C-alpha cells in the first residue's frame, strides 16, 4: 500500500514505534463497540516516528523531526499522515526503539555448521 500524502496542516510520519494499548486489543477482539470495520483496517492510536513530508501550511515542524503521535487512528501502519496538532516533538533524551527478537523465535543459525541436518 502506498504511503499517504499529507494535506494542508498534516505531516507524513514514518512510524518507528506504536503503542499497544488495551483498547486496541478490545476493539480488534470485538469486546468494545466500534464503527464498522473497513479494509484496510486502521488500528493503533499512539506512536512515534520521524517526519518525512510536510503538508502545506505546517509551521513549527521540519522534515527529520522526531515526534510522538497522540489520538490518531492508524499508528500500526508503517507511515501515516497526521494532523500536526496531534504531534509533539520528542526531546533528544528519548531514545529510538531497539529491535529485539521475540523470545519465542530463536535467532537463525549464523553458519552452515550450526544448522540442523
Short mmCIF file of C-alpha atoms in Angstrom, two decimals:
data_model
loop_
_atom_site.label_atom_id
_atom_site.label_comp_id
_atom_site.label_asym_id
_atom_site.label_seq_id
_atom_site.Cartn_x
_atom_site.Cartn_y
_atom_site.Cartn_z
CA UNK A 1 0.00 0.00 0.00
CA UNK A 2 1.49 3.40 -0.91
CA UNK A 3 2.26 5.98 1.75
CA UNK A 4 -0.47 8.56 2.34
CA UNK A 5 0.10 12.10 1.08
CA UNK A 6 -0.24 14.78 3.76
CA UNK A 7 -2.71 17.56 3.03
CA UNK A 8 -2.70 21.08 4.44
CA UNK A 9 -1.90 21.02 8.16
CA UNK A 10 -0.61 17.44 8.16
CA UNK A 11 2.78 15.73 8.24
CA UNK A 12 3.73 12.30 6.94
CA UNK A 13 5.36 10.40 9.80
CA UNK A 14 7.37 7.20 9.29
CA UNK A 15 6.42 5.10 12.31
CA UNK A 16 9.27 3.80 14.48
CA UNK A 17 7.20 2.72 17.50
CA UNK A 18 3.49 2.11 18.07
CA UNK A 19 1.71 1.95 21.39
CA UNK A 20 -0.11 -1.29 22.10
CA UNK A 21 -2.94 -0.19 24.36
CA UNK A 22 -5.64 -2.33 25.97
CA UNK A 23 -8.29 -0.53 23.90
CA UNK A 24 -6.61 -1.75 20.69
CA UNK A 25 -6.99 -5.38 21.78
CA UNK A 26 -10.60 -4.81 22.86
CA UNK A 27 -11.53 -3.22 19.52
CA UNK A 28 -9.80 -5.95 17.48
CA UNK A 29 -11.38 -8.67 19.62
CA UNK A 30 -14.90 -7.22 19.33
CA UNK A 31 -15.10 -6.68 23.09
CA UNK A 32 -15.79 -2.99 22.70
CA UNK A 33 -18.31 -1.44 20.32
CA UNK A 34 -16.76 0.35 17.38
CA UNK A 35 -17.66 1.66 13.97
CA UNK A 36 -17.92 -0.97 11.22
CA UNK A 37 -14.54 -2.38 10.27
CA UNK A 38 -13.33 -1.31 6.86
CA UNK A 39 -10.32 -2.50 4.91
CA UNK A 40 -7.59 -1.56 5.13
CA UNK A 41 -8.22 -1.64 8.85
CA UNK A 42 -6.62 1.30 10.69
CA UNK A 43 -5.54 0.23 14.19
CA UNK A 44 -3.41 1.82 16.89
CA UNK A 45 -3.90 5.23 18.50
CA UNK A 46 -0.43 6.29 19.68
CA UNK A 47 3.04 6.12 18.20
CA UNK A 48 6.31 7.82 17.44
CA UNK A 49 8.41 8.35 14.35
CA UNK A 50 10.17 10.76 12.04
CA UNK A 51 8.56 13.40 9.83
CA UNK A 52 9.29 12.66 6.16
CA UNK A 53 6.99 15.13 4.36
CA UNK A 54 5.19 18.30 5.44
CA UNK A 55 1.85 19.36 4.03
CA UNK A 56 1.16 22.98 3.14
CA UNK A 57 0.78 25.47 5.96
CA UNK A 58 2.72 23.50 8.57
CA UNK A 59 4.77 25.63 10.95
CA UNK A 60 6.86 24.55 13.91
CA UNK A 61 7.99 21.22 12.44
CA UNK A 62 10.66 20.22 9.94
CA UNK A 63 11.42 17.13 7.89
CA UNK A 64 13.56 14.88 10.11
CA UNK A 65 11.92 15.91 13.39
CA UNK A 66 11.28 13.00 15.76
CA UNK A 67 7.73 13.19 17.06
CA UNK A 68 5.20 11.44 19.28
CA UNK A 69 1.68 10.94 17.88
CA UNK A 70 -1.42 11.01 20.06
CA UNK A 71 -5.09 10.22 19.48
CA UNK A 72 -4.63 9.25 15.84
CA UNK A 73 -6.16 6.07 14.46
CA UNK A 74 -3.80 4.03 12.29
CA UNK A 75 -0.45 4.16 14.09
CA UNK A 76 0.22 0.46 13.43
CA UNK A 77 0.93 1.43 9.81
CA UNK A 78 4.48 1.99 8.55
CA UNK A 79 3.66 5.62 7.71
CA UNK A 80 0.73 7.88 8.49
CA UNK A 81 -0.45 11.39 7.61
CA UNK A 82 -1.15 13.15 10.91
CA UNK A 83 -2.71 16.50 11.78
CA UNK A 84 0.15 18.49 13.29
CA UNK A 85 -1.88 19.39 16.38
CA UNK A 86 -1.61 15.67 17.28
CA UNK A 87 2.22 15.76 17.15
CA UNK A 88 4.74 16.60 19.87
CA UNK A 89 8.47 16.89 19.23
CA UNK A 90 10.50 14.28 21.08
CA UNK A 91 13.48 15.52 23.10
CA UNK A 92 16.89 14.06 22.31
CA UNK A 93 16.82 12.25 25.66
CA UNK A 94 14.08 9.96 24.29
CA UNK A 95 15.98 7.22 22.51
CA UNK A 96 14.91 5.32 19.42
CA UNK A 97 13.46 1.85 19.96
CA UNK A 98 15.85 -1.07 19.70
CA UNK A 99 14.86 -4.02 17.58
CA UNK A 100 14.62 -7.12 19.74
CA UNK A 101 13.92 -10.65 18.71
CA UNK A 102 10.96 -12.34 20.29
CA UNK A 103 11.89 -14.93 22.90
CA UNK A 104 9.61 -17.37 21.09
CA UNK A 105 11.58 -17.09 17.85
CA UNK A 106 15.21 -18.17 18.09
CA UNK A 107 17.80 -16.34 16.07
CA UNK A 108 18.70 -18.05 12.78
CA UNK A 109 21.95 -20.03 12.65
CA UNK A 110 24.98 -17.93 11.81
CA UNK A 111 26.95 -20.60 9.97
CA UNK A 112 26.13 -23.68 7.85
CA UNK A 113 27.66 -25.95 10.53
CA UNK A 114 25.21 -24.60 13.13
CA UNK A 115 22.17 -25.68 11.10
CA UNK A 116 20.33 -28.90 11.85
CA UNK A 117 20.54 -31.62 9.16
#
